[in-house]
Amino acid sequence: AYWYQSRYGGNSMETNVIVWHSTEGTSLPSYGGGGSAPNLTAQPDFKNKRMVWYQHFDFDTSARALVNRAGGV
């Protein structure tokens, strides 16, 4: 239900850096059905004092969270 790579594909890439996005709130965002999803989402579980991780795209596949606009970002 949270895997979007089948729907949105992506390009293979060599991962050489990691960008962490923070998601405000305790519920998992819908990301517009996956259209703006990152590779991973960490959801806080305050009761158990841990993070629950959801993977939306393979780690070495481009995701949808960042926009590369014409002329650069």
Short mmCIF file of N, CA and C in Angstrom, two decimals:
data_model
loop_
_atom_site.label_atom_id
_atom_site.label_comp_id
_atom_site.label_asym_id
_atom_site.label_seq_id
_atom_site.Cartn_x
_atom_site.Cartn_y
_atom_site.Cartn_z
N ALA A 1 0.82 -1.20 0.00
CA ALA A 1 0.00 0.00 0.00
C ALA A 1 0.86 1.26 0.00
N TYR A 2 2.13 1.15 0.43
CA TYR A 2 3.00 2.32 0.49
C TYR A 2 4.14 2.24 -0.52
N TRP A 3 4.13 1.22 -1.39
CA TRP A 3 5.15 1.04 -2.42
C TRP A 3 4.65 1.69 -3.70
N TYR A 4 5.37 2.71 -4.19
CA TYR A 4 4.91 3.49 -5.34
C TYR A 4 5.77 3.31 -6.59
N GLN A 5 6.86 2.58 -6.48
CA GLN A 5 7.75 2.43 -7.63
C GLN A 5 7.07 1.72 -8.79
N SER A 6 6.17 0.80 -8.51
CA SER A 6 5.45 0.10 -9.58
C SER A 6 4.60 1.07 -10.39
N ARG A 7 4.07 2.09 -9.74
CA ARG A 7 3.20 3.06 -10.40
C ARG A 7 4.00 4.18 -11.07
N TYR A 8 5.07 4.63 -10.44
CA TYR A 8 5.79 5.80 -10.92
C TYR A 8 7.20 5.52 -11.45
N GLY A 9 7.62 4.29 -11.42
CA GLY A 9 8.93 3.95 -11.99
C GLY A 9 10.07 4.68 -11.32
N GLY A 10 10.85 5.37 -12.08
CA GLY A 10 12.03 6.06 -11.58
C GLY A 10 13.24 5.59 -12.36
N ASN A 11 14.33 6.28 -12.19
CA ASN A 11 15.57 5.95 -12.89
C ASN A 11 16.57 5.34 -11.93
N SER A 12 17.34 4.36 -12.41
CA SER A 12 18.41 3.81 -11.60
C SER A 12 19.46 4.88 -11.38
N MET A 13 20.05 4.87 -10.21
CA MET A 13 21.08 5.86 -9.90
C MET A 13 22.05 5.27 -8.90
N GLU A 14 23.24 5.82 -8.88
CA GLU A 14 24.22 5.43 -7.88
C GLU A 14 24.06 6.38 -6.70
N THR A 15 23.78 5.84 -5.56
CA THR A 15 23.54 6.66 -4.38
C THR A 15 24.87 7.07 -3.77
N ASN A 16 25.12 8.37 -3.71
CA ASN A 16 26.36 8.85 -3.09
C ASN A 16 26.10 9.84 -1.96
N VAL A 17 24.87 10.26 -1.79
CA VAL A 17 24.49 11.14 -0.67
C VAL A 17 23.08 10.75 -0.21
N ILE A 18 22.75 11.15 0.99
CA ILE A 18 21.41 10.91 1.54
C ILE A 18 20.84 12.24 1.98
N VAL A 19 19.61 12.52 1.61
CA VAL A 19 18.89 13.70 2.07
C VAL A 19 17.74 13.22 2.94
N TRP A 20 17.71 13.67 4.19
CA TRP A 20 16.63 13.28 5.09
C TRP A 20 15.54 14.34 5.04
N HIS A 21 14.32 13.90 4.82
CA HIS A 21 13.16 14.78 4.86
C HIS A 21 12.46 14.55 6.19
N SER A 22 11.97 15.59 6.81
CA SER A 22 11.16 15.40 8.01
C SER A 22 9.69 15.56 7.64
N THR A 23 8.88 14.71 8.20
CA THR A 23 7.43 14.76 7.97
C THR A 23 6.79 15.16 9.28
N GLU A 24 6.09 16.26 9.27
CA GLU A 24 5.44 16.75 10.49
C GLU A 24 4.17 15.95 10.75
N GLY A 25 3.97 15.56 12.00
CA GLY A 25 2.76 14.82 12.37
C GLY A 25 3.05 13.37 12.65
N THR A 26 2.03 12.65 13.05
CA THR A 26 2.19 11.24 13.42
C THR A 26 1.52 10.29 12.46
N SER A 27 0.88 10.80 11.43
CA SER A 27 0.25 9.91 10.44
C SER A 27 1.10 9.90 9.17
N LEU A 28 0.99 8.83 8.43
CA LEU A 28 1.75 8.68 7.20
C LEU A 28 1.08 9.48 6.09
N PRO A 29 1.81 10.40 5.44
CA PRO A 29 1.21 11.19 4.37
C PRO A 29 0.83 10.33 3.17
N SER A 30 -0.12 10.78 2.40
CA SER A 30 -0.53 10.03 1.20
C SER A 30 0.39 10.33 0.02
N TYR A 31 1.11 11.45 0.08
CA TYR A 31 2.01 11.86 -1.01
C TYR A 31 1.29 11.88 -2.35
N GLY A 32 0.03 12.27 -2.34
CA GLY A 32 -0.73 12.35 -3.59
C GLY A 32 -0.79 11.02 -4.31
N GLY A 33 -0.96 9.94 -3.54
CA GLY A 33 -0.99 8.61 -4.15
C GLY A 33 0.38 8.13 -4.58
N GLY A 34 1.42 8.77 -4.11
CA GLY A 34 2.78 8.39 -4.45
C GLY A 34 3.45 9.34 -5.41
N GLY A 35 2.70 10.29 -5.94
CA GLY A 35 3.24 11.21 -6.92
C GLY A 35 4.31 12.16 -6.40
N SER A 36 4.41 12.29 -5.08
CA SER A 36 5.44 13.16 -4.50
C SER A 36 6.15 12.46 -3.34
N ALA A 37 6.23 11.15 -3.40
CA ALA A 37 6.81 10.37 -2.30
C ALA A 37 8.33 10.33 -2.36
N PRO A 38 8.99 10.33 -1.20
CA PRO A 38 10.43 10.11 -1.14
C PRO A 38 10.73 8.61 -1.19
N ASN A 39 12.00 8.25 -1.11
CA ASN A 39 12.36 6.83 -1.08
C ASN A 39 11.90 6.17 0.21
N LEU A 40 12.05 6.87 1.32
CA LEU A 40 11.71 6.33 2.64
C LEU A 40 10.96 7.38 3.45
N THR A 41 10.09 6.91 4.34
CA THR A 41 9.43 7.77 5.30
C THR A 41 9.59 7.15 6.68
N ALA A 42 9.95 7.96 7.66
CA ALA A 42 10.02 7.53 9.05
C ALA A 42 8.84 8.13 9.79
N GLN A 43 8.02 7.28 10.37
CA GLN A 43 6.84 7.73 11.12
C GLN A 43 7.11 7.52 12.61
N PRO A 44 6.98 8.56 13.42
CA PRO A 44 7.24 8.40 14.85
C PRO A 44 6.17 7.55 15.54
N ASP A 45 6.63 6.64 16.39
CA ASP A 45 5.76 5.85 17.26
C ASP A 45 6.15 6.23 18.68
N PHE A 46 5.51 7.28 19.19
CA PHE A 46 5.89 7.83 20.49
C PHE A 46 5.64 6.85 21.63
N LYS A 47 4.58 6.08 21.54
CA LYS A 47 4.25 5.13 22.61
C LYS A 47 5.39 4.14 22.82
N ASN A 48 5.96 3.64 21.73
CA ASN A 48 7.03 2.65 21.82
C ASN A 48 8.42 3.26 21.67
N LYS A 49 8.49 4.58 21.57
CA LYS A 49 9.75 5.31 21.48
C LYS A 49 10.64 4.79 20.36
N ARG A 50 10.05 4.76 19.16
CA ARG A 50 10.81 4.28 18.00
C ARG A 50 10.27 4.93 16.74
N MET A 51 10.95 4.71 15.65
CA MET A 51 10.50 5.16 14.33
C MET A 51 10.08 3.94 13.53
N VAL A 52 8.98 4.06 12.81
CA VAL A 52 8.51 3.00 11.90
C VAL A 52 8.85 3.46 10.49
N TRP A 53 9.60 2.66 9.77
CA TRP A 53 10.07 3.04 8.44
C TRP A 53 9.22 2.41 7.35
N TYR A 54 8.93 3.20 6.32
CA TYR A 54 8.20 2.75 5.14
C TYR A 54 9.06 3.05 3.92
N GLN A 55 9.22 2.06 3.06
CA GLN A 55 9.99 2.26 1.84
C GLN A 55 9.02 2.38 0.67
N HIS A 56 9.18 3.44 -0.14
CA HIS A 56 8.29 3.71 -1.26
C HIS A 56 8.95 3.42 -2.60
N PHE A 57 10.26 3.55 -2.67
CA PHE A 57 11.06 3.29 -3.87
C PHE A 57 12.34 2.60 -3.44
N ASP A 58 12.95 1.81 -4.34
CA ASP A 58 14.26 1.25 -4.05
C ASP A 58 15.22 2.37 -3.70
N PHE A 59 16.20 2.05 -2.88
CA PHE A 59 17.15 3.05 -2.41
C PHE A 59 17.96 3.65 -3.57
N ASP A 60 18.24 2.82 -4.59
CA ASP A 60 19.04 3.29 -5.73
C ASP A 60 18.18 3.62 -6.95
N THR A 61 16.95 4.06 -6.70
CA THR A 61 16.02 4.49 -7.75
C THR A 61 15.54 5.90 -7.41
N SER A 62 15.46 6.75 -8.42
CA SER A 62 15.00 8.12 -8.17
C SER A 62 13.55 8.10 -7.69
N ALA A 63 13.26 8.93 -6.71
CA ALA A 63 11.91 9.03 -6.15
C ALA A 63 11.25 10.30 -6.69
N ARG A 64 10.23 10.79 -5.99
CA ARG A 64 9.44 11.90 -6.51
C ARG A 64 9.42 13.12 -5.60
N ALA A 65 10.12 13.09 -4.47
CA ALA A 65 9.98 14.14 -3.47
C ALA A 65 10.61 15.47 -3.88
N LEU A 66 11.65 15.44 -4.68
CA LEU A 66 12.32 16.67 -5.09
C LEU A 66 11.98 16.99 -6.54
N VAL A 67 11.87 18.27 -6.83
CA VAL A 67 11.51 18.71 -8.18
C VAL A 67 12.74 19.30 -8.86
N ASN A 68 13.03 18.87 -10.07
CA ASN A 68 14.11 19.45 -10.86
C ASN A 68 13.47 20.33 -11.91
N ARG A 69 13.35 21.60 -11.61
CA ARG A 69 12.68 22.54 -12.51
C ARG A 69 13.58 22.95 -13.67
N ALA A 70 12.96 23.35 -14.74
CA ALA A 70 13.71 23.82 -15.91
C ALA A 70 14.65 24.95 -15.50
N GLY A 71 15.89 24.88 -15.90
CA GLY A 71 16.86 25.90 -15.53
C GLY A 71 17.54 25.63 -14.20
N GLY A 72 17.21 24.53 -13.55
CA GLY A 72 17.83 24.18 -12.27
C GLY A 72 16.87 24.34 -11.11
N VAL A 73 17.30 23.87 -9.99
CA VAL A 73 16.45 23.90 -8.80
C VAL A 73 16.68 25.19 -8.05
#
